[in-house]
XYZ file of C-alpha atoms in Angstrom:
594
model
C 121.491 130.120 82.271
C 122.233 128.408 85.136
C 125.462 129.680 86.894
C 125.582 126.862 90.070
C 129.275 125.232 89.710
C 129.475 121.457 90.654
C 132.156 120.463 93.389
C 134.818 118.459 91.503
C 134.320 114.907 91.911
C 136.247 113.049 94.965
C 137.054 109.697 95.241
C 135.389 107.113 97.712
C 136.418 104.044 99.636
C 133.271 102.263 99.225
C 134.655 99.780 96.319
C 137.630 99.321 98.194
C 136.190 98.517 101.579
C 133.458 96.100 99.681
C 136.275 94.566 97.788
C 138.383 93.604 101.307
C 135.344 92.715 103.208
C 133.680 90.495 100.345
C 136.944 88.910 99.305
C 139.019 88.230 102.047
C 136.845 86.203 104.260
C 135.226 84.430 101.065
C 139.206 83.032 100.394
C 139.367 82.117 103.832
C 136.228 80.294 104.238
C 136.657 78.798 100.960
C 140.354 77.505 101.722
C 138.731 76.069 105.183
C 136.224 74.416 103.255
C 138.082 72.987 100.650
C 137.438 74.911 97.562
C 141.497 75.215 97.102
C 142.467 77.757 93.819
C 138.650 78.231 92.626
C 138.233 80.350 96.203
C 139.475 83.277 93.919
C 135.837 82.722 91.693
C 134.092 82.521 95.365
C 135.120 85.783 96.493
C 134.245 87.844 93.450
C 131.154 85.816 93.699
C 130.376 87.169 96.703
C 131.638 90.569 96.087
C 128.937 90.747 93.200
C 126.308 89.254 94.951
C 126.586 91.715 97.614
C 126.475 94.154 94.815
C 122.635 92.795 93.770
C 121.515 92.617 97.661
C 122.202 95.783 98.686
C 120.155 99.108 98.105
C 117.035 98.934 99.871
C 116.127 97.999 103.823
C 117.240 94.860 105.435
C 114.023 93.164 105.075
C 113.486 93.402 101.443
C 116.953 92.619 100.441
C 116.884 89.694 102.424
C 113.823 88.369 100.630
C 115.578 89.280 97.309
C 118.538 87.508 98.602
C 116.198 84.261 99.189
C 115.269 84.317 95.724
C 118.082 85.696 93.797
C 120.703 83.243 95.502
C 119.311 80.158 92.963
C 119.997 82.033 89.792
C 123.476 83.451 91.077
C 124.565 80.260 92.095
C 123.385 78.744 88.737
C 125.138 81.586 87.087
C 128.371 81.129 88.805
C 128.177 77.458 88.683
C 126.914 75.823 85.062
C 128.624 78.142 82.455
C 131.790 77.243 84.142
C 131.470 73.426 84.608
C 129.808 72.994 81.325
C 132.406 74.962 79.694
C 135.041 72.317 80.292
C 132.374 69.953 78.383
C 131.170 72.266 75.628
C 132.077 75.368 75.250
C 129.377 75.935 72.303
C 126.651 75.348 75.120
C 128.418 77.195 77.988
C 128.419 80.032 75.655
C 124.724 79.914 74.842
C 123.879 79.820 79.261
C 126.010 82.647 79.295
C 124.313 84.575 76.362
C 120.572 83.310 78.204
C 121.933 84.399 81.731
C 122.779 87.956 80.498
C 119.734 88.620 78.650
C 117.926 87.854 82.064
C 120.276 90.161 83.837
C 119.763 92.834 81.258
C 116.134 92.699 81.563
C 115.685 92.725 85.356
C 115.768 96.968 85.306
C 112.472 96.509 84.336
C 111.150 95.464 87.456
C 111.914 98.752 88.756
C 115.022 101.019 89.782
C 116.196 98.770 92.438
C 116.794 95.930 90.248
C 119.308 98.024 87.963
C 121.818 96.794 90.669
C 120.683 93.598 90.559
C 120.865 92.498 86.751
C 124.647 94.268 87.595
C 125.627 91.794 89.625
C 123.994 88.807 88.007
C 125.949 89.441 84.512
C 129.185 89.913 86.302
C 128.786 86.917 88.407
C 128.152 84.788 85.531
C 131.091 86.332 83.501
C 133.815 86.426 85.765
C 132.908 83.217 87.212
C 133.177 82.012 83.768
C 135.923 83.879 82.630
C 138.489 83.841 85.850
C 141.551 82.162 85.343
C 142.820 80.375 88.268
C 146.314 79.993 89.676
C 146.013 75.953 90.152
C 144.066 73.420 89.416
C 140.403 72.878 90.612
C 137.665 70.121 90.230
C 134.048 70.983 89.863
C 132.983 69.928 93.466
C 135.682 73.002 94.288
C 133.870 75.379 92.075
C 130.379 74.441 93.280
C 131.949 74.783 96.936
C 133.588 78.131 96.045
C 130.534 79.568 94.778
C 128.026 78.606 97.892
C 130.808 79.867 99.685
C 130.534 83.226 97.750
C 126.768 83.760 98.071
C 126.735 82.518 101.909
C 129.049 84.830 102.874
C 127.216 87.932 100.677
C 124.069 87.034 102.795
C 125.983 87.177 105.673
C 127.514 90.174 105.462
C 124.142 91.882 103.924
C 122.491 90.474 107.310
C 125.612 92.328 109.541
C 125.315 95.654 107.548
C 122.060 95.832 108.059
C 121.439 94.785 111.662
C 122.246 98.178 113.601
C 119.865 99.916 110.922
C 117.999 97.141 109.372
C 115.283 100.197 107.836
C 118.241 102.636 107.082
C 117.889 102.657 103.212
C 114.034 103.398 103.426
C 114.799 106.989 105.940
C 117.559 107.520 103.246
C 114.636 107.574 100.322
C 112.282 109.855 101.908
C 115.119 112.206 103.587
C 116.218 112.288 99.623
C 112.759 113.731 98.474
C 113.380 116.796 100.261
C 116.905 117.653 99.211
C 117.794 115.950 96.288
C 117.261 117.551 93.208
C 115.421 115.412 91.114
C 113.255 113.783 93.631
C 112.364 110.294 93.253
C 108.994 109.825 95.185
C 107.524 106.557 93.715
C 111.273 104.810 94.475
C 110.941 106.065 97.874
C 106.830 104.888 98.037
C 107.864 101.308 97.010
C 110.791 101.027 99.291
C 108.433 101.735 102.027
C 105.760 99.558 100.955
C 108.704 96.930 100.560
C 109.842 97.359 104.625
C 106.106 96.803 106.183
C 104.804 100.372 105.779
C 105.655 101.945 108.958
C 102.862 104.784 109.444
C 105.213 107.812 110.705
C 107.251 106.985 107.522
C 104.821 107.378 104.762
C 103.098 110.452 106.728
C 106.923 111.932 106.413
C 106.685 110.711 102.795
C 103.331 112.210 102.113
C 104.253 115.577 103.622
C 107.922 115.697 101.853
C 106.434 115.077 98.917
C 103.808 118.153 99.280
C 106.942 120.164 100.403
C 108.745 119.353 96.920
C 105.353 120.444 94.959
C 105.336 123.679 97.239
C 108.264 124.948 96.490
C 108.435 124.046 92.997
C 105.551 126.570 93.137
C 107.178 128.992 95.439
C 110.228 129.474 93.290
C 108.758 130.492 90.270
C 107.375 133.561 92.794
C 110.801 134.058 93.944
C 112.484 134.493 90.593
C 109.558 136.879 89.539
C 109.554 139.027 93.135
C 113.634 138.607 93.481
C 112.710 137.058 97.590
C 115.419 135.361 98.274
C 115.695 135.287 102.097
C 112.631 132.997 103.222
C 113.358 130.116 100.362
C 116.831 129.775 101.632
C 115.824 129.331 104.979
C 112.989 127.043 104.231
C 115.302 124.796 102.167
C 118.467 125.163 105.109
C 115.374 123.821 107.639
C 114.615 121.161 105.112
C 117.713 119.733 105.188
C 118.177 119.809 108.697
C 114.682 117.855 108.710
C 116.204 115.857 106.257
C 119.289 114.573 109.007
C 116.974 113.681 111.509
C 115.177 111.566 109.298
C 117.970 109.835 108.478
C 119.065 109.265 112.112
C 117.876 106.209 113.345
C 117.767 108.124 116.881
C 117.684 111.744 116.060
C 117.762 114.314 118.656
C 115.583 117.089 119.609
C 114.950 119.506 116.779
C 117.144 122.455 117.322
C 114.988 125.722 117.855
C 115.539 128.468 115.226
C 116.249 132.153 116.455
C 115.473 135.382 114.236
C 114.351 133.206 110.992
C 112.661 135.432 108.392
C 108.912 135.478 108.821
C 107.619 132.682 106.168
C 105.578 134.943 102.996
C 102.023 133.768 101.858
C 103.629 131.785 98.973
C 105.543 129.793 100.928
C 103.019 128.636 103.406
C 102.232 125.576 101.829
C 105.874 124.365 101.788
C 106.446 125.662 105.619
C 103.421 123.789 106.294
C 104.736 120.608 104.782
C 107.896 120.768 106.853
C 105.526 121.033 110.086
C 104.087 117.705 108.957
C 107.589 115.863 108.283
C 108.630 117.635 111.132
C 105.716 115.968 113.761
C 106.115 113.189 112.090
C 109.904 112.306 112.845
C 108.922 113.456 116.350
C 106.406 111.275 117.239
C 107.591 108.547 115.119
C 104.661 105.777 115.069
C 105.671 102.966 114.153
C 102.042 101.440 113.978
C 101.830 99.402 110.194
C 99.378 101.019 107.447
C 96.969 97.871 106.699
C 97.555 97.248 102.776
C 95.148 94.715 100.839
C 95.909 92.353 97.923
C 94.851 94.226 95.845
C 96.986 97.177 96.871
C 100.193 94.850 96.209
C 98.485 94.122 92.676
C 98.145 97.660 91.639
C 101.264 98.425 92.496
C 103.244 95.923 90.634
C 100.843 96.829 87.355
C 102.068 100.844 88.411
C 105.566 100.334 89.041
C 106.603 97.113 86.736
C 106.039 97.453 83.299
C 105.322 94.488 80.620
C 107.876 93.499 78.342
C 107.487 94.305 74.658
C 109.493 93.494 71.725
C 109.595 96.868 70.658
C 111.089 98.796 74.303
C 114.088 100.331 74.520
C 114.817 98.285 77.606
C 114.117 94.352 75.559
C 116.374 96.015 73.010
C 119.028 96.703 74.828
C 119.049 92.977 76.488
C 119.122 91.786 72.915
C 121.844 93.972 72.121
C 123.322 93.169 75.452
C 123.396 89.485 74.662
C 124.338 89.979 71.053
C 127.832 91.875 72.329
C 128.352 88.975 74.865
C 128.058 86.520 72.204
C 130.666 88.039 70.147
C 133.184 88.898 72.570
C 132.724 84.730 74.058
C 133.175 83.520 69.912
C 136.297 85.819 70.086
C 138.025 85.023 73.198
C 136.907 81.447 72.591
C 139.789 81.092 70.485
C 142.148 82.876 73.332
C 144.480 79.490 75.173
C 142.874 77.797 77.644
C 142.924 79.789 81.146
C 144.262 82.802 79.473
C 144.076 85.536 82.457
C 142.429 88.499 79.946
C 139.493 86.494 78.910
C 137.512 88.138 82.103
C 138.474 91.602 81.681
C 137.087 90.986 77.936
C 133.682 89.960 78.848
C 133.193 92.322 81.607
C 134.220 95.358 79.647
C 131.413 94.479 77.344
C 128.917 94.276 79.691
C 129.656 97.363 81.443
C 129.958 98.980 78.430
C 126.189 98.172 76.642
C 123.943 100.657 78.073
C 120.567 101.295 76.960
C 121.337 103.892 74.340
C 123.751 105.012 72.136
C 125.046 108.222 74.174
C 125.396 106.324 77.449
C 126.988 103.505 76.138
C 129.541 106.399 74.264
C 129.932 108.052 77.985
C 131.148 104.246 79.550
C 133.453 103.761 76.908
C 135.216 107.179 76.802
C 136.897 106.524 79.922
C 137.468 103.362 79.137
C 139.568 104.101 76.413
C 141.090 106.931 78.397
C 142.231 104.647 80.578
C 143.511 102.134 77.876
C 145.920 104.809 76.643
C 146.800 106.785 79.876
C 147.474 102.963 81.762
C 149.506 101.690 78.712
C 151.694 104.230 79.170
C 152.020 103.986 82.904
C 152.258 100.465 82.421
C 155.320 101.175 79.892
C 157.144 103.403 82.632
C 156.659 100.262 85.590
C 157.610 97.502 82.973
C 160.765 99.685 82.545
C 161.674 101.474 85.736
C 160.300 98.858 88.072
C 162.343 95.150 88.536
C 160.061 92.702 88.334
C 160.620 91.459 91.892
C 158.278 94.955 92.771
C 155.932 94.635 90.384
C 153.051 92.780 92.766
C 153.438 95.837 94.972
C 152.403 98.160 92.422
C 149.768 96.249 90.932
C 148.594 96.312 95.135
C 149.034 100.065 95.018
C 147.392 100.534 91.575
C 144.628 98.931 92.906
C 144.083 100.938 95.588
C 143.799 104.011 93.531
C 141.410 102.444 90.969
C 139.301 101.203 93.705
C 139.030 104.713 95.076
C 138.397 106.135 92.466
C 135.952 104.073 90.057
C 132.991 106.302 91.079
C 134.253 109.455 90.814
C 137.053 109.280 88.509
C 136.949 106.359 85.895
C 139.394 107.221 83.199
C 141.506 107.203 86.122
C 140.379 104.111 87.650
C 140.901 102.235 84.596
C 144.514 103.851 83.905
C 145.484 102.059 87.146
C 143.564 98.762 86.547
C 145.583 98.487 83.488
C 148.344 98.427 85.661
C 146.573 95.997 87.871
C 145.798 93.249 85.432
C 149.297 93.763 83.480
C 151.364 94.034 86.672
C 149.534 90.698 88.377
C 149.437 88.496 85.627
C 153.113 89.078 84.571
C 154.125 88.591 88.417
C 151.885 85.704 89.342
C 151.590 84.058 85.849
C 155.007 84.683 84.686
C 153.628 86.122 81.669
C 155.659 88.360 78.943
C 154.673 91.930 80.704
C 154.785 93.279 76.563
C 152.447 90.815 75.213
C 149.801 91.015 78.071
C 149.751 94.874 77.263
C 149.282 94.826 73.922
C 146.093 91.458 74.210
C 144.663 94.066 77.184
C 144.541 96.812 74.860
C 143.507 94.295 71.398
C 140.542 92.898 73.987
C 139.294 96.338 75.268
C 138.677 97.911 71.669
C 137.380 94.831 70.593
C 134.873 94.953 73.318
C 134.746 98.822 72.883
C 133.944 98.607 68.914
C 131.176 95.700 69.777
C 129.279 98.267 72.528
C 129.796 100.883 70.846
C 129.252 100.367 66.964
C 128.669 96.491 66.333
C 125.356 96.016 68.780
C 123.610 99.284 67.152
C 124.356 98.284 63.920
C 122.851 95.262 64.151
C 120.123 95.403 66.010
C 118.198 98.133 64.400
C 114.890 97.271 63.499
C 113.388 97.492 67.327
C 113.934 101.500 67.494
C 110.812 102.822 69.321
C 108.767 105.825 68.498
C 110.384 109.444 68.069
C 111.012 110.517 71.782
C 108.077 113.066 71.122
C 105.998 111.072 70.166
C 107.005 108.455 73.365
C 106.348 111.564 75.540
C 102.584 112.673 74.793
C 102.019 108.559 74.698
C 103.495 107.974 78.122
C 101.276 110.984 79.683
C 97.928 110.222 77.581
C 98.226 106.189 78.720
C 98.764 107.245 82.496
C 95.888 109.751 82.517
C 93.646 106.465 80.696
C 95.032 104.109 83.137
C 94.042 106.286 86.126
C 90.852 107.252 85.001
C 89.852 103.510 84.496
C 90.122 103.026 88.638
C 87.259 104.416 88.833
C 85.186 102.022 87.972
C 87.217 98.899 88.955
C 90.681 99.200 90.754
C 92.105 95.440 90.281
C 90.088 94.547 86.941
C 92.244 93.215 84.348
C 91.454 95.170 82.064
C 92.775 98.153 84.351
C 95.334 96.363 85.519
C 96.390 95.640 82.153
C 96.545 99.386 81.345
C 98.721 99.861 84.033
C 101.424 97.961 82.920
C 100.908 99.664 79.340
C 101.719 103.132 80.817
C 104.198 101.848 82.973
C 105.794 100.209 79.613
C 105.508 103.612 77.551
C 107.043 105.792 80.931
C 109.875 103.263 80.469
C 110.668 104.278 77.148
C 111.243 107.823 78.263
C 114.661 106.928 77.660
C 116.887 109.110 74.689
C 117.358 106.760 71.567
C 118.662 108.559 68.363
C 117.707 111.569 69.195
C 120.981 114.201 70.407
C 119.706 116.228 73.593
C 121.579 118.881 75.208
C 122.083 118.941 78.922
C 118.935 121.284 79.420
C 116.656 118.504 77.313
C 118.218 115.821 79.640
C 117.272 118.008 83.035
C 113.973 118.345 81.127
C 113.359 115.027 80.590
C 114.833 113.920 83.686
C 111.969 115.910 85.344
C 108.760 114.836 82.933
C 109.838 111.081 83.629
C 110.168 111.653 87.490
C 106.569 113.486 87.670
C 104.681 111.522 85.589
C 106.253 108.201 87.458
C 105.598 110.181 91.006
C 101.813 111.290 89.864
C 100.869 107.884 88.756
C 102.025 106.634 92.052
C 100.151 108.841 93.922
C 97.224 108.955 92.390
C 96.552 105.210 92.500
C 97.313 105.058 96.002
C 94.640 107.878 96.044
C 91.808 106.440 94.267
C 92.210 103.317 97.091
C 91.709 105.733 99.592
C 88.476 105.290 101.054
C 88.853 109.207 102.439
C 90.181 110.331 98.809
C 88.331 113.185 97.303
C 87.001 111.692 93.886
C 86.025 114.903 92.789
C 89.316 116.813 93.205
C 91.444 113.209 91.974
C 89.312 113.767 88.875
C 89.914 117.231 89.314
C 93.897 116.344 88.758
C 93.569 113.618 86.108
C 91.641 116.421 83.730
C 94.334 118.454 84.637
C 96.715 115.431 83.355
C 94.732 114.568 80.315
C 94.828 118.241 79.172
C 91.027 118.750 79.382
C 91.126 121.279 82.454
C 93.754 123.706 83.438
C 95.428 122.329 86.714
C 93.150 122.045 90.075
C 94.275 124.837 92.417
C 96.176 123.789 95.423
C 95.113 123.888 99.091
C 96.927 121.887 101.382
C 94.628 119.057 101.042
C 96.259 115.862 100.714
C 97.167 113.854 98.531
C 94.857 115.852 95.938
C 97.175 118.878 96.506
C 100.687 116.703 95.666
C 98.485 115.739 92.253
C 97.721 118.833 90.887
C 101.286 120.119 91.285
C 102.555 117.147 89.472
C 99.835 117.266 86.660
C 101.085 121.032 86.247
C 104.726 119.775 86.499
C 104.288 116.925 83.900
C 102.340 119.867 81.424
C 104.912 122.135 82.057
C 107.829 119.589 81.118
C 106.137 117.850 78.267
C 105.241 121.591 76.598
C 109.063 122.515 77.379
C 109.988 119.512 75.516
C 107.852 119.260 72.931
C 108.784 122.841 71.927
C 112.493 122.092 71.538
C 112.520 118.216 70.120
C 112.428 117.932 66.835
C 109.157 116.894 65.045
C 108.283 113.494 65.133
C 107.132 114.098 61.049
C 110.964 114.986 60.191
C 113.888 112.995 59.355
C 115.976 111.062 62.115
């Protein structure tokens, strides 16, 4: 039983600074321009699309930003104009541009942020309700404003540290505790594959594997002492990374002498350690066929029957309720918005995290009703703007950290705002607020996985010994012809079946979760390594097949030496056995009832 305590949660100014920066120069700009009331739609345009093009080095999210910008501006634009035409058919673009948005995750992790601010672009672009009126040459205006100005300010917080995010990634692989090393290989294949970089990489990654293996000594021999330091020096290593001019490395006085089992890992350290020193920032050559590989490894195909086209068609089923409903709402009514975009955040993947995005939700429903009661009563209504500003504040800070909280306050927000700037009855605005939220909260929650249940995948067990038997085939098949597509095409089949390590009906404790957590990351990390390593003209064959036997469960795993990359693999094929025998010793069986 684990007895580590987490820090209690503490609220961030991160919304709130993206909210002032994003908004306030879009509604000047927008005003200058001529874009009048529907500047309002501009800024949160640009406040979303900021959202999608940030989270990885300035060079990659600029070329996402070249080819995103398109679909956000048709997204912002169309369901809006065409609305005032039809709203039938500006419903159906809307119910079209979410399933997109809901799919995109499965072009990787980055693009989780991405489909994020595509659906809420399209909603609240749709949804807003302006103050005056506005033609359609003002909305088109007011959107290119929005997405000019989230390029811009992508290109201005990423000039002083345009390869920021990428040090960030790798510094992460030594400290964090779930390591994601195939996020942090793409993001440095994404920002030109700078050579000291994916050494550091490389080594970090050995580090991880080391004292994965280290640990289990220290738990049996009670050696405390020499782990501790080795992880304190880690994350030291792990600052200077980060730095985009780090300083020299500070020299350690009476550290405990390193033990035999944690050689490897000290080792490792040395490498990241050289590496961040010397820093070369010469470019690892990368063919084609590299690029090829990699998109088969990392982006999975779509099937009808994954958790993740499920979810977009449950995603898009819930948006096309909530639109019928608030489709009968007045024209312009303020709320409509907040309905739509409740949904969306709502609808996650599965059951349990869709349950964990409403709770607070409704938290917040009853805890800002009643606040909202108290202002309505105490407050006069001459004051009420300046608590709706102050509410906001406090939700703003505290979305990450705190939601019930946040939401408590944004009830006060959108009731305090729309009475004040609307004129709007402060009672009635409550009361559609809180009819709207658990409308939206009964469609996440119960409505979309009622009705969509015929694409349920396989038990979870049986998803598990699938997802490691079709990376150990896919693998193995490089041997003969890296880019075939054949190969290729069982690439993307393992990458599919890893995606679908996601809970569905089954119940898992927090332990199963960590569990899983740690199978997924592995088997993501090994199959990411171990393609890179079969292109390796200076790979070891016989120890890569050495690793995938070790995989495939027809060898126990290869011993480690401090080669490289063979090493990293046979610590993750033992990791990935370990975590799949954990798990498949405490699911359920796949034979039973579910």
């Amino acid at each position: 039983m684990s007895t580590t305590h987490s820090a209690p949660a503490k609220g961030s100014p991160l919304l709130l600074v993206l909210f002032a920066v994003a908004l306030a120069p879009t509604f000047l700009v927008g005003y200058a321009v001529g874009a009048g009331s529907a500047s309002v739609v501009g800024g949160f345009v640009a406040m979303y699309s900021l959202i999608a093009f940030l989270g990885g080095p300035l060079r990659a999210d600029l070329r996402l930003a070249a080819a995103l910008s398109p679909l956000l501006l048709f997204a912002a634009i169309v369901p809006r104009l065409l609305g005032e035409v039809s709203r039938p058919a500006a419903i159906a673009v809307l119910v079209v541009i979410v399933f997109v948005a809901a799919l995109l995750p499965l072009r990787g992790p980055r693009f989780v942020t991405v489909g994020l601010g595509l659906g809420m672009v399209a909603l609240f672009a749709y949804g807003m309700a302006l103050i005056g009126p506005a033609g359609p040459w003002q909305v088109v205006v007011a959107a290119v404003t929005g997405v000019v100005i989230a390029v811009v300010l992508r290109v201005l917080l990423g000039l002083p540290d345009p390869s920021k995010a990428t040090r960030e990634k790798i510094a992460d692989v030594l400290v964090a505790d779930v390591p994601a090393t195939a996020a942090a290989f793409d993001t440095w294949l994404a920002d030109g594959r700078r050579r000291w970089l994916g050494i550091a990489l490389g080594a970090a990654s050995r580090y991880r594997l080391a004292l994965h293996a280290a640990e289990a000594v220290q738990r049996a021999e009670q050696v405390d002492d020499a782990l501790d330091a080795l992880r304190a020096r880690a994350r030291d290593i792990a600052e200077r990374l980060r730095a985009k001019r780090p300083g020299a490395a500070q020299p350690v006085e009476n550290s405990p002498a390193v033990p035999a089992f944690a050689a490897e890992a000290a080792a490792a350290l040395d490498a990241v350690e050289r590496a961040v020193d010397q820093r070369d920032t010469s470019r690892v050559p990368s063919a084609d066929r590299h690029h090829r590989l990699r998109d088969a490894v990392l982006r999975p195909s779509v099937r009808l029957r994954s958790i993740q086209v499920r979810h977009a068609v449950r995603t898009a089923f819930g948006l096309l309720l909530i639109l019928v409903i608030t489709a009968h709402l007045p024209a312009g009514d303020p709320l409509v918005a907040t309905a739509l975009l409740t949904t969306f955040g709502i609808l996650q993947a599965s059951w349990r995290e869709t349950l964990t995005k409403a709770r607070p939700r409704v938290l917040g429903l009853i805890g800002g009703a009643a606040l909202t009661a108290v202002s309505i009563l105490v407050v006069p209504a001459a004051y009420l703007p300046v608590v709706a500003l102050a509410a906001l504040v406090v939700a703003l800070w505290n979305m990450m950290a705190r939601p019930a909280l946040a939401y408590t306050f944004m009830v006060v927000v959108t009731v305090g705002f729309n009475t004040s700037l609307r004129h709007t009855d402060p009672v009635r605005t409550l009361v559609e607020y809180a009819a709207l939220t658990l409308v939206a909260v009964l469609i996440g929650v119960l409505v979309g996985f009622a009705v969509v249940p015929g694409l349920r995948p396989e038990p979870l067990q049986r998803r598990i010994v699938a997802a490691r038997a079709k990376t150990a085939a896919a693998l193995r098949a490089m041997t003969g012809s890296a880019t075939s597509p054949e190969t290729l095409a069982l690439h993307r089949a393992a990458a599919q079946a890893r995606a679908e390590l996601t809970p569905d009906r089954e119940q898992l404790d927090d332990d199963q979760l960590a569990e899983l957590d740690r199978f997924r990351a592995a088997l993501r990390d090994f199959s990411t390594l171990a393609a890179t390593a079969a292109l390796d003209p200076d790979s070891d064959p016989d120890r890569l097949n050495a690793a995938l036997d070790a995989l495939d469960d027809r060898a126990a795993p290869a011993p480690t030496d401090g080669q490289a990359p063979e090493s990293v693999l046979a610590g993750l094929a033992e990791q990935v056995r370990a975590t799949e025998a954990q798990l498949l010793a405490t699911l359920p069986h796949p034979g039973g009832r579910s």
